[in-house]
Amino acid sequence: KDVLGAFVTFTYIKFKEFVSQEYRFSRLLALGPFLQGPDQRFEGNALKLHSAPLPSDIFWENFDCPSTMRRLKTSLMGLTFLVVLLIMVLGLSLAKWGREQAQAQSPDCSIYANVTTLVGAAALP
């Protein structure tokens, strides 16, 4: 399998600071790979240096998944959320429109007045 990422631990903080200084440009999207010399690459590929998250915050089952696949999954979940949200807004709008149409057809609401009278009469002693 291809190497997709690695976690490196340091014995001393000064070692971490040294490596962070050496790879400070690695997070630049466009220029980062061009600013790394051959001695800063892994098998010819540019490296990106990030502080590691806590082990409990890592989704280990997705760790061997390429970043393009993770982005695709994230995009699909976002698209699914938007579709569900639009369906809910459409349903609520149609319900409101239907209620307005029903009120426009019977503006006196005599049916609702009878129900209120019956409920009110049942509640009285």
XYZ file of C-alpha atoms in Angstrom:
125
model
C 0.000 0.000 0.000
C 1.017 3.599 -0.500
C 1.976 5.690 2.505
C -0.828 8.180 3.150
C 0.321 9.593 6.469
C 2.399 8.993 9.550
C 2.633 10.120 13.142
C 6.015 11.097 14.506
C 6.796 11.485 18.185
C 9.704 13.447 19.576
C 11.649 12.906 22.757
C 12.351 16.593 23.233
C 10.319 19.660 22.398
C 13.327 21.276 20.739
C 13.334 18.462 18.147
C 9.672 19.131 17.362
C 10.366 22.851 17.064
C 13.304 22.182 14.734
C 11.218 19.985 12.422
C 8.341 22.489 12.539
C 10.755 25.228 11.492
C 12.178 23.133 8.645
C 8.699 22.308 7.258
C 7.027 25.661 8.028
C 6.091 26.180 4.368
C 4.636 22.691 3.917
C 1.061 23.854 4.514
C 1.098 26.386 1.678
C -1.191 24.843 -0.908
C 0.393 26.107 -4.095
C 3.996 26.806 -3.119
C 4.626 24.267 -0.357
C 5.787 21.381 -2.546
C 8.112 23.660 -4.551
C 9.779 25.050 -1.428
C 10.947 21.623 -0.216
C 14.336 20.384 -1.230
C 15.059 16.776 -2.168
C 16.271 16.028 1.364
C 12.879 17.095 2.785
C 10.849 14.734 0.610
C 9.691 11.140 1.083
C 10.406 9.036 -2.001
C 10.358 12.232 -4.072
C 6.979 13.397 -2.735
C 6.545 16.632 -0.807
C 5.526 16.299 2.839
C 2.904 18.257 4.779
C 3.533 18.742 8.460
C 0.652 19.160 10.904
C 0.367 18.803 14.646
C -1.137 15.427 15.395
C -4.612 15.272 16.942
C -5.336 13.290 20.069
C -5.558 9.548 19.354
C -9.204 9.529 20.457
C -10.014 12.151 17.776
C -8.701 10.062 14.888
C -11.075 7.974 12.781
C -8.741 5.012 12.436
C -10.999 3.181 9.982
C -10.668 6.147 7.575
C -6.962 6.626 8.092
C -5.912 4.627 5.055
C -8.442 6.427 2.856
C -6.910 8.953 0.395
C -7.758 12.611 0.930
C -9.692 12.762 -2.355
C -11.999 10.001 -1.115
C -12.484 11.789 2.221
C -13.356 15.000 0.389
C -15.817 13.106 -1.818
C -17.503 11.544 1.232
C -17.693 14.933 2.966
C -19.156 16.545 -0.157
C -21.769 13.806 -0.515
C -22.810 14.203 3.117
C -23.108 17.978 2.661
C -25.169 17.504 -0.501
C -27.431 14.997 1.271
C -27.950 17.474 4.117
C -28.899 20.234 1.664
C -31.366 17.986 -0.183
C -33.066 16.961 3.086
C -33.176 20.592 4.201
C -34.745 21.675 0.899
C -37.350 18.896 1.128
C -38.278 20.023 4.647
C -38.554 23.684 3.614
C -40.652 22.711 0.596
C -42.943 20.550 2.764
C -43.460 23.331 5.291
C -44.117 25.850 2.527
C -46.688 23.560 0.919
C -48.390 23.000 4.278
C -48.595 26.741 4.864
C -49.926 27.300 1.351
C -52.542 24.559 1.850
C -53.674 26.113 5.118
C -54.003 29.525 3.473
C -56.013 27.973 0.616
C -58.331 26.230 3.083
C -58.880 29.460 5.011
C -59.553 31.336 1.763
C -62.247 28.818 0.766
C -64.075 29.038 4.104
C -63.289 32.432 5.653
C -65.937 32.191 8.389
C -64.426 28.984 9.780
C -67.819 27.780 10.970
C -66.522 24.209 11.254
C -63.792 25.297 13.652
C -66.263 27.411 15.679
C -68.488 24.347 16.258
C -65.558 22.272 17.422
C -64.475 25.022 19.811
C -68.020 25.312 21.183
C -68.224 21.549 21.759
C -64.845 21.412 23.476
C -65.666 24.467 25.569
C -69.044 23.037 26.591
C -67.519 19.728 27.637
C -65.005 21.485 29.850
C -67.678 23.424 31.778
C -69.077 21.795 34.950
